Structure formats: structure tokens, C-alpha cells
PDB file of C-alpha atoms and ligand atoms in Angstrom:
ATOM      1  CA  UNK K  25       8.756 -19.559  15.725  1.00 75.00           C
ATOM      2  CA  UNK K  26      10.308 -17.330  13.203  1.00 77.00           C
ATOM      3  CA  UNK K  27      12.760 -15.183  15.160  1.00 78.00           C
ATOM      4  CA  UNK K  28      13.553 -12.439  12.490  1.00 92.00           C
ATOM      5  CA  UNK K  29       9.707 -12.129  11.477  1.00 94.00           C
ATOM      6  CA  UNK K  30       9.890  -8.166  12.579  1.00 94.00           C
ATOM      7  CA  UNK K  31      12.762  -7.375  11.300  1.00 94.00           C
ATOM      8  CA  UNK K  32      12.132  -9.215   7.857  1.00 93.00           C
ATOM      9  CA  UNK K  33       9.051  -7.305   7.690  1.00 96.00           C
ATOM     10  CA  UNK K  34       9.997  -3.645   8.768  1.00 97.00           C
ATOM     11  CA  UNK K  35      13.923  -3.383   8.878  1.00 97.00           C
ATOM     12  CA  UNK K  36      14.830  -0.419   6.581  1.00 98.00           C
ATOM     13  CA  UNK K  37      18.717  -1.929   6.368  1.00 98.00           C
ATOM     14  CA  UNK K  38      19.871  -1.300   2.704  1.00 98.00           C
ATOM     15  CA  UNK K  39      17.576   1.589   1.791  1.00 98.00           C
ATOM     16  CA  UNK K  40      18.462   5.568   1.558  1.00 99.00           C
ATOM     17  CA  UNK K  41      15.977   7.716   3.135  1.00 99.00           C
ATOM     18  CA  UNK K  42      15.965  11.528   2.429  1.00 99.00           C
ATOM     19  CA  UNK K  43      14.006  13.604   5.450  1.00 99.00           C
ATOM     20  CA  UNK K  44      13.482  17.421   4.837  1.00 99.00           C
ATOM     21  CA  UNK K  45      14.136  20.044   7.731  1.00 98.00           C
ATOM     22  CA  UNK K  46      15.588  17.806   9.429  1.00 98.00           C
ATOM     23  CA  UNK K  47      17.647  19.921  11.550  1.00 97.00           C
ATOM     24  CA  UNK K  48      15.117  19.875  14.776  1.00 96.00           C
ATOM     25  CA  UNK K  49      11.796  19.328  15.384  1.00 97.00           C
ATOM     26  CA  UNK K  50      10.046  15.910  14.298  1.00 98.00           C
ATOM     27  CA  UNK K  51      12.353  15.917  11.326  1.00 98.00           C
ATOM     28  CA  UNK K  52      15.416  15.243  13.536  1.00 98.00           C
ATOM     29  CA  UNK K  53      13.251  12.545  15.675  1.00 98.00           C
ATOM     30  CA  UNK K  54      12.411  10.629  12.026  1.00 98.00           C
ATOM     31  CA  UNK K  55      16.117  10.713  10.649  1.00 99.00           C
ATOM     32  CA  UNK K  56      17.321   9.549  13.889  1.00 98.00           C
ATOM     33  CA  UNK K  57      14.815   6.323  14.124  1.00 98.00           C
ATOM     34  CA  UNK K  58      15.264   5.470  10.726  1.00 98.00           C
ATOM     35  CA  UNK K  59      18.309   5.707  10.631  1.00 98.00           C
ATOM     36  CA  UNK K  60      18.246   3.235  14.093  1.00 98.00           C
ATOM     37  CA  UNK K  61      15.637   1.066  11.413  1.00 98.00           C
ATOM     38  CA  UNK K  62      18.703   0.615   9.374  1.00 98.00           C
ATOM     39  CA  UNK K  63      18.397   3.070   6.829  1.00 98.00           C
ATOM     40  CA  UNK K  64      21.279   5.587   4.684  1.00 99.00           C
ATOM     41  CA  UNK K  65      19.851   8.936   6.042  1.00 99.00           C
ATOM     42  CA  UNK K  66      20.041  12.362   3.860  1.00 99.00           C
ATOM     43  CA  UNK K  67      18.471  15.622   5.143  1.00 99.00           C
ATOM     44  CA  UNK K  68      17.416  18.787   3.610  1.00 98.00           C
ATOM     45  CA  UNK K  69      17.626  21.575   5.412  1.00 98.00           C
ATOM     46  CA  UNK K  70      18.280  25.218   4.815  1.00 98.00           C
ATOM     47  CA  UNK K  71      20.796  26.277   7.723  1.00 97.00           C
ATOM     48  CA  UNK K  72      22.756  22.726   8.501  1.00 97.00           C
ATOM     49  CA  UNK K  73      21.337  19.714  10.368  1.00 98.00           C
ATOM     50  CA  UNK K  74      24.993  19.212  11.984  1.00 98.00           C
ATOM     51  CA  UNK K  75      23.028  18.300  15.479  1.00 98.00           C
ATOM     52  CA  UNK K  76      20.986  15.602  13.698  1.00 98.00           C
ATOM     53  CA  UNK K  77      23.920  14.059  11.882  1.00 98.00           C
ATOM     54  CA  UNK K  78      25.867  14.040  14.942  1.00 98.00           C
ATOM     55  CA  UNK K  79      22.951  12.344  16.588  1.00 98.00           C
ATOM     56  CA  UNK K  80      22.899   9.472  14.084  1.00 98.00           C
ATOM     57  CA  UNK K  81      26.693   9.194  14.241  1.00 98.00           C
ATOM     58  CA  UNK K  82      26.994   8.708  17.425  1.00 98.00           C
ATOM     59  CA  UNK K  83      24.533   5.116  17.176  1.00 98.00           C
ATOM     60  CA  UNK K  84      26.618   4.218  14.054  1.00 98.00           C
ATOM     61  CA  UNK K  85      24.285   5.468  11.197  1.00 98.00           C
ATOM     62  CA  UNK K  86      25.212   7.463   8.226  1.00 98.00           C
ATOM     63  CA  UNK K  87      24.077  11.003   7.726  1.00 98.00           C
ATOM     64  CA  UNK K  88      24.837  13.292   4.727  1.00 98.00           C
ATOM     65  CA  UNK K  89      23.576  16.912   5.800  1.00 98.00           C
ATOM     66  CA  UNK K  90      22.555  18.564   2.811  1.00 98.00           C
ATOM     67  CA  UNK K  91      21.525  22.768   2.121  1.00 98.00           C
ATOM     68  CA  UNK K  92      18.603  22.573  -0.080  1.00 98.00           C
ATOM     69  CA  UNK K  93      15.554  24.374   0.513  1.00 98.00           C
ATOM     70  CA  UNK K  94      12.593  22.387  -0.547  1.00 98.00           C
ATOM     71  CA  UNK K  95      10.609  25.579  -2.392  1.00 98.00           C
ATOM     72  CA  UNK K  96      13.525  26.335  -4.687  1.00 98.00           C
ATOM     73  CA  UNK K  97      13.847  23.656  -7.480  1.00 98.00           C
ATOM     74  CA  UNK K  98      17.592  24.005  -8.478  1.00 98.00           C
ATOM     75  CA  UNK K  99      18.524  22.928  -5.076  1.00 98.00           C
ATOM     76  CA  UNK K 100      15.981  20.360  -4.738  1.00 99.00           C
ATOM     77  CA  UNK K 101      17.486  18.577  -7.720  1.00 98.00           C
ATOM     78  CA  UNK K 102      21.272  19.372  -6.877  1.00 98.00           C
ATOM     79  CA  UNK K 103      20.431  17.615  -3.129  1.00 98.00           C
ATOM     80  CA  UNK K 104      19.294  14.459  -4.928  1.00 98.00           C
ATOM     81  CA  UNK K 105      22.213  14.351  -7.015  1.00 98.00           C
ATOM     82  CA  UNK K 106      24.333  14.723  -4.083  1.00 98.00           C
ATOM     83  CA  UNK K 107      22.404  11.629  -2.506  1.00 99.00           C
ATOM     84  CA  UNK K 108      22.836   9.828  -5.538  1.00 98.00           C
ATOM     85  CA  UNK K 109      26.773  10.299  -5.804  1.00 98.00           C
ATOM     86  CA  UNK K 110      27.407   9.289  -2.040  1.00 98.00           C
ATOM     87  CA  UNK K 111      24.501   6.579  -1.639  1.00 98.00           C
ATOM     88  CA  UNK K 112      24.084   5.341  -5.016  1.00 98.00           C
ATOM     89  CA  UNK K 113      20.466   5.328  -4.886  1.00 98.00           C
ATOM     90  CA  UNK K 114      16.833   6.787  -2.982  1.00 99.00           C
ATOM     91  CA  UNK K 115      13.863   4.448  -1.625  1.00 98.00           C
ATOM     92  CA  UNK K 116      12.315   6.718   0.901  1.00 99.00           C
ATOM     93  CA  UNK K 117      11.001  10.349   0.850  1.00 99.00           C
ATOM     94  CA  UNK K 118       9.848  12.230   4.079  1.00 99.00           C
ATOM     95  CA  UNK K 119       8.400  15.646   3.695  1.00 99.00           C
ATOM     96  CA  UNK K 120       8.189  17.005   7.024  1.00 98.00           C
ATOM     97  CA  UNK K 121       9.434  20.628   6.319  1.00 98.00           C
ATOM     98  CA  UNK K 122       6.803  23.141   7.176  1.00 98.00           C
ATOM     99  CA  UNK K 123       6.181  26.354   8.632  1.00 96.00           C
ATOM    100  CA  UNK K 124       2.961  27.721  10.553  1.00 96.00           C
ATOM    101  CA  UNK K 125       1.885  31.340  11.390  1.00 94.00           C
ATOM    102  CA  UNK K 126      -0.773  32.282  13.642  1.00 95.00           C
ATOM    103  CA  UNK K 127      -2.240  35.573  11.989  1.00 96.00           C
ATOM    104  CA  UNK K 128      -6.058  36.306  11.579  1.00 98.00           C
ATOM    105  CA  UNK K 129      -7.323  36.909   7.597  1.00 98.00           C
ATOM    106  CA  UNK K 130      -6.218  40.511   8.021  1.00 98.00           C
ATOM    107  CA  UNK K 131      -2.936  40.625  10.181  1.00 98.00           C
ATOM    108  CA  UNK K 132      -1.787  37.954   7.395  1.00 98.00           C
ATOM    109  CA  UNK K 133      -0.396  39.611   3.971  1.00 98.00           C
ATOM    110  CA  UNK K 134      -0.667  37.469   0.825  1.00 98.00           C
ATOM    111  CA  UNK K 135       2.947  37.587   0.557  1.00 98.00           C
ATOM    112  CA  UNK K 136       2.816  35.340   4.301  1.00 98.00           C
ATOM    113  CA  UNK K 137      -0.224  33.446   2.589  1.00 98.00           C
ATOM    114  CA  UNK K 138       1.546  32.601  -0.739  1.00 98.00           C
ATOM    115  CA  UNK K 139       4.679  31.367   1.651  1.00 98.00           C
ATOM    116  CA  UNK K 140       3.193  28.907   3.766  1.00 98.00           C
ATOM    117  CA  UNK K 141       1.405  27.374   0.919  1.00 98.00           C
ATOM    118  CA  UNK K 142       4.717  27.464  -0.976  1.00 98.00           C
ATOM    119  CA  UNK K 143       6.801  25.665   1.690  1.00 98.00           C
ATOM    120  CA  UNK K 144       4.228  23.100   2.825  1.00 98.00           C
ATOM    121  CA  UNK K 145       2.514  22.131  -0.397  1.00 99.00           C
ATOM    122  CA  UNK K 146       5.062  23.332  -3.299  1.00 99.00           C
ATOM    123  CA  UNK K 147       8.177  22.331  -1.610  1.00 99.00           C
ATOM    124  CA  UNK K 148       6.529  18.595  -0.959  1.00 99.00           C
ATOM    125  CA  UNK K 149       5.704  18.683  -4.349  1.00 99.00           C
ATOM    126  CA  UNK K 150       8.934  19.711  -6.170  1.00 99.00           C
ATOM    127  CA  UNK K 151      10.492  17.488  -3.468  1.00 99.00           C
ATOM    128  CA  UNK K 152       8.415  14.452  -4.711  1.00 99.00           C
ATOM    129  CA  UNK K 153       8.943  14.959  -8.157  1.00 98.00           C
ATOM    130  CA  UNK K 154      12.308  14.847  -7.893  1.00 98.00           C
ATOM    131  CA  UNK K 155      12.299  11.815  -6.069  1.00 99.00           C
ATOM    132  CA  UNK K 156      10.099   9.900  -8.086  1.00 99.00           C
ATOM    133  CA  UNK K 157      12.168  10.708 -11.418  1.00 98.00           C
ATOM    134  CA  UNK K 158      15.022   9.079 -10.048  1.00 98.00           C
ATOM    135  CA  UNK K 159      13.394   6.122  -8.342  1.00 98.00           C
ATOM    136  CA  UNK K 160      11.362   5.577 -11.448  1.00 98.00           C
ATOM    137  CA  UNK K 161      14.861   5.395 -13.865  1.00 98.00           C
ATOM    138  CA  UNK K 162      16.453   2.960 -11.230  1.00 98.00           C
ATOM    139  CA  UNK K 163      13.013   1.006 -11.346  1.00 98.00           C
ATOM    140  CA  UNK K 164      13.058   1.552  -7.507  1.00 98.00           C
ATOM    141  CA  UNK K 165       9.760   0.663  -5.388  1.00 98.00           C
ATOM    142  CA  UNK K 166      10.257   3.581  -3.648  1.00 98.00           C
ATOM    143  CA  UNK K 167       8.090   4.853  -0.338  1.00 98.00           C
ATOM    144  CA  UNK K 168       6.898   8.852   0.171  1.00 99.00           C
ATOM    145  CA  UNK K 169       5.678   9.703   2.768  1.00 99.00           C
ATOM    146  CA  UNK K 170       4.221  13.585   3.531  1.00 99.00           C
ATOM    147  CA  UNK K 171       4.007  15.001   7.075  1.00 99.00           C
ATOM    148  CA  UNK K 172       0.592  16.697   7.081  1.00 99.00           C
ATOM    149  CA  UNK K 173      -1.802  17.538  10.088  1.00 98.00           C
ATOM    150  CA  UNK K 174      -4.856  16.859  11.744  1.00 98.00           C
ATOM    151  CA  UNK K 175      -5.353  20.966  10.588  1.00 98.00           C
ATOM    152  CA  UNK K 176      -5.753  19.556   7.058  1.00 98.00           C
ATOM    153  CA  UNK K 177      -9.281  17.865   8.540  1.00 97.00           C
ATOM    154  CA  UNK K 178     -10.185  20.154  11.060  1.00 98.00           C
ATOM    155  CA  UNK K 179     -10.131  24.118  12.193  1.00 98.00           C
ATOM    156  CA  UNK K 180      -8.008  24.314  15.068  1.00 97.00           C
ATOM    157  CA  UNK K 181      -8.868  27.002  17.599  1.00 97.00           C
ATOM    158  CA  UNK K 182      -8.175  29.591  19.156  1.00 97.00           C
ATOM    159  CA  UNK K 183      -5.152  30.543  17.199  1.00 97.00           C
ATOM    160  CA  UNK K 184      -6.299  31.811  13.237  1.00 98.00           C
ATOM    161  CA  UNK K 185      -3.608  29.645  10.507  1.00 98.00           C
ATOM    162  CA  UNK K 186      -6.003  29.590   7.538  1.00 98.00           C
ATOM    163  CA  UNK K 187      -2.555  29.289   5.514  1.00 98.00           C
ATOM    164  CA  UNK K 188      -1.340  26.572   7.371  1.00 98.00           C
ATOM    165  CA  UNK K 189      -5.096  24.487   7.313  1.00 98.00           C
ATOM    166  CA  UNK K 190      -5.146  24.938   3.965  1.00 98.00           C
ATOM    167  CA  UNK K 191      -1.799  23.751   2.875  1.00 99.00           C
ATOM    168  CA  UNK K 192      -2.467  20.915   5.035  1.00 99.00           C
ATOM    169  CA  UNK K 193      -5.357  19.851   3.825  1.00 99.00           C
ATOM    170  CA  UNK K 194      -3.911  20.350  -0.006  1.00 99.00           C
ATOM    171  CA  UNK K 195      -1.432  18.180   1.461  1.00 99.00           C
ATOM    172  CA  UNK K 196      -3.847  15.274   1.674  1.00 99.00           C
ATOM    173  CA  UNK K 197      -5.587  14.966  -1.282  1.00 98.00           C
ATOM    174  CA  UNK K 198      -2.001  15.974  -2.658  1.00 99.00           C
ATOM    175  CA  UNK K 199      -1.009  12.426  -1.447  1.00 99.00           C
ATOM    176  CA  UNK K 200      -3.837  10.679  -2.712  1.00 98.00           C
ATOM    177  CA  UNK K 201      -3.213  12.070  -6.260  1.00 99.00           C
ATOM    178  CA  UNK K 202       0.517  11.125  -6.758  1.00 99.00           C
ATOM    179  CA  UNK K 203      -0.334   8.277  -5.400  1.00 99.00           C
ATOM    180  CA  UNK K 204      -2.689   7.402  -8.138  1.00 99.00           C
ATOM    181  CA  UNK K 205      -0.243   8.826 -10.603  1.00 98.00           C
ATOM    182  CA  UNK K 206       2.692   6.957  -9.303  1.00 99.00           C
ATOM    183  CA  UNK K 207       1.536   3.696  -8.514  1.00 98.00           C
ATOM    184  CA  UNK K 208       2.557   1.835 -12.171  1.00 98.00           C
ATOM    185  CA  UNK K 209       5.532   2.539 -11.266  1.00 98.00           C
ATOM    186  CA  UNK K 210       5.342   0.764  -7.666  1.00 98.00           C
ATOM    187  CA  UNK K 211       6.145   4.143  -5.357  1.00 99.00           C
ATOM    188  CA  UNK K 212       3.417   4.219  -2.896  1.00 99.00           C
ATOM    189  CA  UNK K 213       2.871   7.952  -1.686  1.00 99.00           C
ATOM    190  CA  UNK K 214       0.677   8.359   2.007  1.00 99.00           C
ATOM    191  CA  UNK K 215       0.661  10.652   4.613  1.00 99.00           C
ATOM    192  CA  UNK K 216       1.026  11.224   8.321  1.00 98.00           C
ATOM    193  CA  UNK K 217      -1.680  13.868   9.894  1.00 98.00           C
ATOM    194  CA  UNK K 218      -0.469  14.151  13.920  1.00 98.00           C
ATOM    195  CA  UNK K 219      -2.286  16.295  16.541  1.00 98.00           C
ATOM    196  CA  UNK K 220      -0.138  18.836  18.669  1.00 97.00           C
ATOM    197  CA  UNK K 221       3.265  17.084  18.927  1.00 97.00           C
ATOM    198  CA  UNK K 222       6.048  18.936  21.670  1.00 96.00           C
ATOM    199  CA  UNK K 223       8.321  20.706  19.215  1.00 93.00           C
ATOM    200  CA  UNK K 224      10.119  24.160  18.515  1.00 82.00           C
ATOM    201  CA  UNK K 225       6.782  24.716  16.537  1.00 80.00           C
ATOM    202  CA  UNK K 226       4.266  24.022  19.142  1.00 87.00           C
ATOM    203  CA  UNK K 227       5.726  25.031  22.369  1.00 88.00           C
ATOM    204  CA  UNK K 228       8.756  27.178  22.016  1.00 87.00           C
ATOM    205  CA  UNK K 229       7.687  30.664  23.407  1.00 86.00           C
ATOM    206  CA  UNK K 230       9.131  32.759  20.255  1.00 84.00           C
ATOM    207  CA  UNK K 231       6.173  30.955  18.693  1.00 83.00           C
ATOM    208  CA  UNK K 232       3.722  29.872  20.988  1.00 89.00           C
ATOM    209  CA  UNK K 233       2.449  32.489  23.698  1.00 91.00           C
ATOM    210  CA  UNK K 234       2.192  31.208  27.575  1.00 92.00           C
ATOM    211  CA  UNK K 235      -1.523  31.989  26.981  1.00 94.00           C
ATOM    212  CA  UNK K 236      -2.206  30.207  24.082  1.00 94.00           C
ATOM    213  CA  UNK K 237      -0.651  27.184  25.472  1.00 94.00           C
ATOM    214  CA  UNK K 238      -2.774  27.494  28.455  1.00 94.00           C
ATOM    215  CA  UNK K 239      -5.819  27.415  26.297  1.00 96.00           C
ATOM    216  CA  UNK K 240      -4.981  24.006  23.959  1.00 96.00           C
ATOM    217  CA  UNK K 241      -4.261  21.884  27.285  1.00 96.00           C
ATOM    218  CA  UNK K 242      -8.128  20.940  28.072  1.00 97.00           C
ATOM    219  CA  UNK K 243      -8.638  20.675  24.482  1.00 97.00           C
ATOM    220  CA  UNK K 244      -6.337  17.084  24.878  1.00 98.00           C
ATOM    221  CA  UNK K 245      -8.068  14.253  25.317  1.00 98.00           C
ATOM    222  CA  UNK K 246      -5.438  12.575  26.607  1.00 98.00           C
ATOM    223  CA  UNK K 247      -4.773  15.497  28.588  1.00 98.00           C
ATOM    224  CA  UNK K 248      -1.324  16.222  26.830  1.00 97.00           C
ATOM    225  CA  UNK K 249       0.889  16.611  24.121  1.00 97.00           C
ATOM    226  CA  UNK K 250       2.377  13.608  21.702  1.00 98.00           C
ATOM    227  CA  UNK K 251       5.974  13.365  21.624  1.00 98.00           C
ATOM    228  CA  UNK K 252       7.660  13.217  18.055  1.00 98.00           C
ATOM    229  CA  UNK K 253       9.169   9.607  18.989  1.00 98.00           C
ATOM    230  CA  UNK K 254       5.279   8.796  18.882  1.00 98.00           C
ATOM    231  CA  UNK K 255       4.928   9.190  15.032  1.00 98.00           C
ATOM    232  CA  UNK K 256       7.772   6.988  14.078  1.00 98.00           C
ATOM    233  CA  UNK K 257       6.756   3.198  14.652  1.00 98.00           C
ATOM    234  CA  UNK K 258       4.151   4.629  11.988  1.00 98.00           C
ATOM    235  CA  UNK K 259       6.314   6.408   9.092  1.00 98.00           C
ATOM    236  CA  UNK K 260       8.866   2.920  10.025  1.00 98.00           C
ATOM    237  CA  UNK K 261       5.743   0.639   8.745  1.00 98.00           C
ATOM    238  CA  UNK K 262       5.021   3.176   5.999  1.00 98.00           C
ATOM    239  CA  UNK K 263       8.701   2.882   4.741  1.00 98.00           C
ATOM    240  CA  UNK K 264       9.160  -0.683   4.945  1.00 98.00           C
ATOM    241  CA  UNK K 265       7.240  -3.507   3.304  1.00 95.00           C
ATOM    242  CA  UNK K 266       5.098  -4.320   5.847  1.00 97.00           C
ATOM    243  CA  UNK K 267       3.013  -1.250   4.142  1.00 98.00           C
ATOM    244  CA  UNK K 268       2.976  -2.564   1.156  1.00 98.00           C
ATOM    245  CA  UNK K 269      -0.515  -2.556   0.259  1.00 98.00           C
ATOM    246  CA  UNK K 270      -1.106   1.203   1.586  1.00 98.00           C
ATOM    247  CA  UNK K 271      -1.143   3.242  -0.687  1.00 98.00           C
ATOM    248  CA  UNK K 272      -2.647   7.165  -0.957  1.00 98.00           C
ATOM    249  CA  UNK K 273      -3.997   6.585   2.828  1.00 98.00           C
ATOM    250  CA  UNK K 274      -3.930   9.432   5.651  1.00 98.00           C
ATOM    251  CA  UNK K 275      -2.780   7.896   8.985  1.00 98.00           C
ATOM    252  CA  UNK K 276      -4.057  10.273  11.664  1.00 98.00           C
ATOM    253  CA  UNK K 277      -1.756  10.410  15.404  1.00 98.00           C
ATOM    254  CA  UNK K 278      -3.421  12.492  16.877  1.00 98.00           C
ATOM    255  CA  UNK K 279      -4.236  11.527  20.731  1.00 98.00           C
ATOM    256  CA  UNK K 280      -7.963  11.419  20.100  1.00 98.00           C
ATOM    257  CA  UNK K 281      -8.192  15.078  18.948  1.00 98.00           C
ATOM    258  CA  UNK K 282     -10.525  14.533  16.157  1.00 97.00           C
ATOM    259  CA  UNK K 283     -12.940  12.118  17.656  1.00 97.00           C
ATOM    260  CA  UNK K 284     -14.303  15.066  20.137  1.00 92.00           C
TER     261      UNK K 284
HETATM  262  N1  NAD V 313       4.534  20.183  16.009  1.00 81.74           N
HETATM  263  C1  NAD V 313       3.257  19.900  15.775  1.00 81.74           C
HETATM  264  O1  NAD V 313       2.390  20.004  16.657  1.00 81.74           O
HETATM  265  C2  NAD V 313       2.850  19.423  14.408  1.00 81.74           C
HETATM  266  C3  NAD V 313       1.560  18.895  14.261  1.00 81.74           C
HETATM  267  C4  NAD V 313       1.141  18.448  13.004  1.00 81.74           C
HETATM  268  C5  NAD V 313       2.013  18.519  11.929  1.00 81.74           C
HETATM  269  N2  NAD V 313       3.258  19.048  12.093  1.00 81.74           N
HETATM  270  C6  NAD V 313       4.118  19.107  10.917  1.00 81.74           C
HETATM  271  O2  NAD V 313       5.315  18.393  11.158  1.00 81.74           O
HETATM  272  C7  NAD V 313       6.382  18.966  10.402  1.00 81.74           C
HETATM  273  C8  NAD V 313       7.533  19.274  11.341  1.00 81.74           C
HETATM  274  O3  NAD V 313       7.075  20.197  12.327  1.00 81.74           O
HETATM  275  P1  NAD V 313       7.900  20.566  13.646  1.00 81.74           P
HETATM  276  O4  NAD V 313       6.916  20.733  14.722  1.00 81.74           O
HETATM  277  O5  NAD V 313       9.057  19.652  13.819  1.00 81.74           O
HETATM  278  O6  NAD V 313       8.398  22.032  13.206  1.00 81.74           O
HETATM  279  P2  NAD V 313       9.795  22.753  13.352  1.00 81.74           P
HETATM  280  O7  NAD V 313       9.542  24.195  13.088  1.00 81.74           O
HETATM  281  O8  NAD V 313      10.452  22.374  14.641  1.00 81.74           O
HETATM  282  O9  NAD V 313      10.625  22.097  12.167  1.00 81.74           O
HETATM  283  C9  NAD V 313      10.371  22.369  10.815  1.00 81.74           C
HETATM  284  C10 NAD V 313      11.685  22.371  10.083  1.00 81.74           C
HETATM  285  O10 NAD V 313      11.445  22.593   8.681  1.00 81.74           O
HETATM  286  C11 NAD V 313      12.467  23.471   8.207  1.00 81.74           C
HETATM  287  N3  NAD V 313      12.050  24.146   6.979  1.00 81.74           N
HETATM  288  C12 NAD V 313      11.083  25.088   6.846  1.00 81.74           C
HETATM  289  N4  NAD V 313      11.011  25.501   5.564  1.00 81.74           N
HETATM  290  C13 NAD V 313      11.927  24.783   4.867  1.00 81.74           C
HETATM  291  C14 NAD V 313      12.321  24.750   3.493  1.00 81.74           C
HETATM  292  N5  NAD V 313      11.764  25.553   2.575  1.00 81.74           N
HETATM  293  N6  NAD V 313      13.302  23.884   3.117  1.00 81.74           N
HETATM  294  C15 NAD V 313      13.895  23.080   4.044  1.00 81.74           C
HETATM  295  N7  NAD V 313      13.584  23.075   5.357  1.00 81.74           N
HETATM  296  C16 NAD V 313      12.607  23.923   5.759  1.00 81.74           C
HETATM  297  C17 NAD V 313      12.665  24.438   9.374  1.00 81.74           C
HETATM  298  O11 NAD V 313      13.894  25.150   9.249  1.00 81.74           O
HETATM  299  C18 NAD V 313      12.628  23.480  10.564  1.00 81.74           C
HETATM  300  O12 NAD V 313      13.896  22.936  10.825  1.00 81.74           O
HETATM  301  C19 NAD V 313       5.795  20.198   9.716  1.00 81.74           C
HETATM  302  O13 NAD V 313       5.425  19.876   8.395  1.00 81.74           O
HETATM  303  C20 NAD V 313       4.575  20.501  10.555  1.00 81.74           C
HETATM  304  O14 NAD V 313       3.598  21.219   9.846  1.00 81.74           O
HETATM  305  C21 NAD V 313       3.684  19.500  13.303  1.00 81.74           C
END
């Protein structure tokens, strides 16, 4: 038997991988695993990930905390230089920073609107785009990958996020179409669309109310939560050649959600 088949097929030793808002959340989970895959890691984030690279320090990875916010292009493109100059190249794009607000058509102004659409579709875009330009001009195969939702297929309830559903689902088909776009020059461009995952965002009580908690819990089929560590065997494949031929695909983690 072949004793390094799994690591021949998805180590990520050698590669640079930059994760936005990385600073908590799922983002920290994903630097910290693929960093433990092998990879360079380089975060965006727009108050300090020092808790993340601290993390991946500890294990023996590299981090390189950078303050870029994802909407605003200047930065965008000053954060990859910065990645280039200290890692010499990129292979691996993770847009996981997003924002979601729970306010009805009405409560919501078009200013809130405008924003989460900005952050979760723009900033993956601008993100992206940057990326591929320097990938493409060091002829590098080069894996995105775009943390969207199971909201971007479905209406969840009882909370109102019609921002946040929509940006999601733009996310999608946003995937599919730089996929198509990018694939002569070998990056392959997918998403991840996970159910309700424990984080800051789905269960801390400055954002989530006791009550509204209460009400998801019988909606789970598998009568909880994921955890973020639960996404990351999948964005590992997605980043590593044993993905190879997956290209503009949705991967839904989602705890049966959808199927009910
Ligand atoms: N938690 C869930 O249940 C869940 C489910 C499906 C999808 N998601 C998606 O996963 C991703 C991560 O979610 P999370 O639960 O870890 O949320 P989180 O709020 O804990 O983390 C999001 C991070 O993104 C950062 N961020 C926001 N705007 C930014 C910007 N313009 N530039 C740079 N960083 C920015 C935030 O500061 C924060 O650190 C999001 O895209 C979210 O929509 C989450």
C-alpha cells in the first residue's frame, strides 16, 4: 500500500492561502486547519486577527495578519501585495467575510441593504479579482473558494435577512460565473453553502435573541448546530488537488436542513 496516498492527494504544504475575517468565527477555524494542512496562511481582517495568528503559531504555522477590508479596493490590493512580498506567491482564496442583519423589509434602510450586499458579494468579488490577477501573471493554478449559505437556496425563518439571502444566493451563481471566466487560466472558483454553524454570528446574544434561538432548535434535523471544524475536511479537498476536477460547484453542509 501507498502510505502517503492522503497526503499526496490533499496536503496543502507549499501553498499560501489568504482567508478573509479571519479574526473569529469560521474564518479563524479555516486559517487554523489549513494552516495544520500545511499551508502559508494570510488573513484579512479589519480590526487584527492577533488571536488567530497566535493560534497558528503556537502548532508551528505561519500567519501574516493583515488590515484590509474586503469592500474597499485600495486595501484589497495593498493586502495582496503584502502577501506577495513576505510569501512570494498566492494559490488559495477563502472568502468567508460576511455580515447578517435580521430586520424585516421596513425596519431595514437601503443604506443596511446596500451594505450587506456590499460586504458579502462586492467584497468577494474585488477580493477575487485581485487574486486571480496575480495568480494568473505567476501562471498559478490557483483554488477560490467563497463561503456562502444554505440562505442563498432557501428562506430561512423566523428571523427576516432578505439582504443577507440575497447576497448569498448572488454568491452562488457568482461562483459559477468566475468560474467559467477563469477556468483557461486553470483557477477553479466553488463554493461552500453551510446550515447554522455555532459562531459569534449565530449564537452570541448581542446578535441572536434567547428566543430566536429557542425557535431554530426543532428546525435541526440533526437536532443541533454544526461546528465550524465541520466545514473544513471540505474547503481542505477544495484547496488541494484532490478537487481538481470541481469546478463552479456549490457544496452544501448543512446537517440535513434543506432536505426537509
Ligand atoms: N454562522 C453560521 O451559521 C453561518 C452559516 C452559513 C454561512 N455563514 C457564513 O460564514 C462566514 C463566516 O461567518 P461567521 O459565522 O464566522 O461570522 P462572524 O461574524 O463570526 O465572522 C465574520 C467575520 O468577517 C469579518 N468581516 C465583516 N466584514 C468584513 C470586511 N468588509 N472586511 C474584512 N472582514 C470583514 C468580521 O469582522 C468577522 O470577523 C460568513 O460569510 C457567513 O455569512 C455562516
Amino acid at each position: 500500500m501507498k502510505k502517503d496516498f492522503l497526503l499526496d492527494m490533499f496536503s496543502l504544504e507549499g501553498k499560501v492561502a489568504l482567508v478573509t475575517g479571519a479574526g473569529r468565527g469560521i474564518g479563524q477555524v479555516i486559517a487554523r486547519d489549513l494552516a495544520r494542512a500545511g499551508a502559508d496562511i494570510a488573513i484579512f481582517s479589519r480590526s487584527g486577527a492577533a488571536a488567530t495568528v497566535q493560534l497558528i503559531e503556537e502548532e508551528g504555522g505561519r500567519a501574516l495578519d493583515i488590515l484590509a477590508d474586503c469592500t474597499i479596493e485600495e486595501q484589497v490590493k495593498a493586502g495582496i501585495e503584502k502577501i506577495l512580498e513576505v510569501y512570494g506567491r498566492l494559490d488559495i482564496v477563502v472568502n468567508n467575510a460576511g455580515v447578517c442583519y435580521h430586520k424585516d423589509i421596513f425596519e431595514a434602510t437601503v443604506a443596511e441593504f446596500r451594505e450587506v450586499i456590499d460586504i458579502n458579494l462586492t467584497g468577494s468579488y474585488i477580493v477575487a479579482k485581485e487574486a486571480a490577477r496575480v495568480m494568473i501573471a505567476a501562471g498559478t493554478k490557483g483554488s477560490i473558494i467563497n463561503i456562502a449559505s444554505m440562505s442563498g437556496s432557501i428562506v430561512n425563518v423566523p428571523q427576516p435577512q432578505a439582504a443577507y439571502n440575497a447576497s448569498k444566493a448572488a454568491v452562488i451563481h457568482m461562483t459559477k460565473s468566475l468560474a467559467v471566466e477563469l477556468v483557461e487560466h486553470g483557477i477553479r472558483v466553488n463554493s461552500i453553502s453551510p446550515g447554522y454553524i455555532a459562531t459569534p454570528m449565530s449564537i452570541d446574544p448581542d446578535f441572536v435573541e434567547p428566543e430566536l434561538l429557542a425557535a431554530w432548535q426543532p428546525l435541526f434535523p440533526m437536532h443541533r448546530m454544526g461546528k465550524p471544524e465541520e466545514l473544513t475536511g471540505a474547503i481542505i479537498w477544495l484547496c488541494s488537488e484532490a478537487s481538481a476536477y470541481t469546478n463552479g460547484a456549490d457544496i452544501l453542509i448543512d446537517g440535513l436542513y434543506t432536505a426537509l
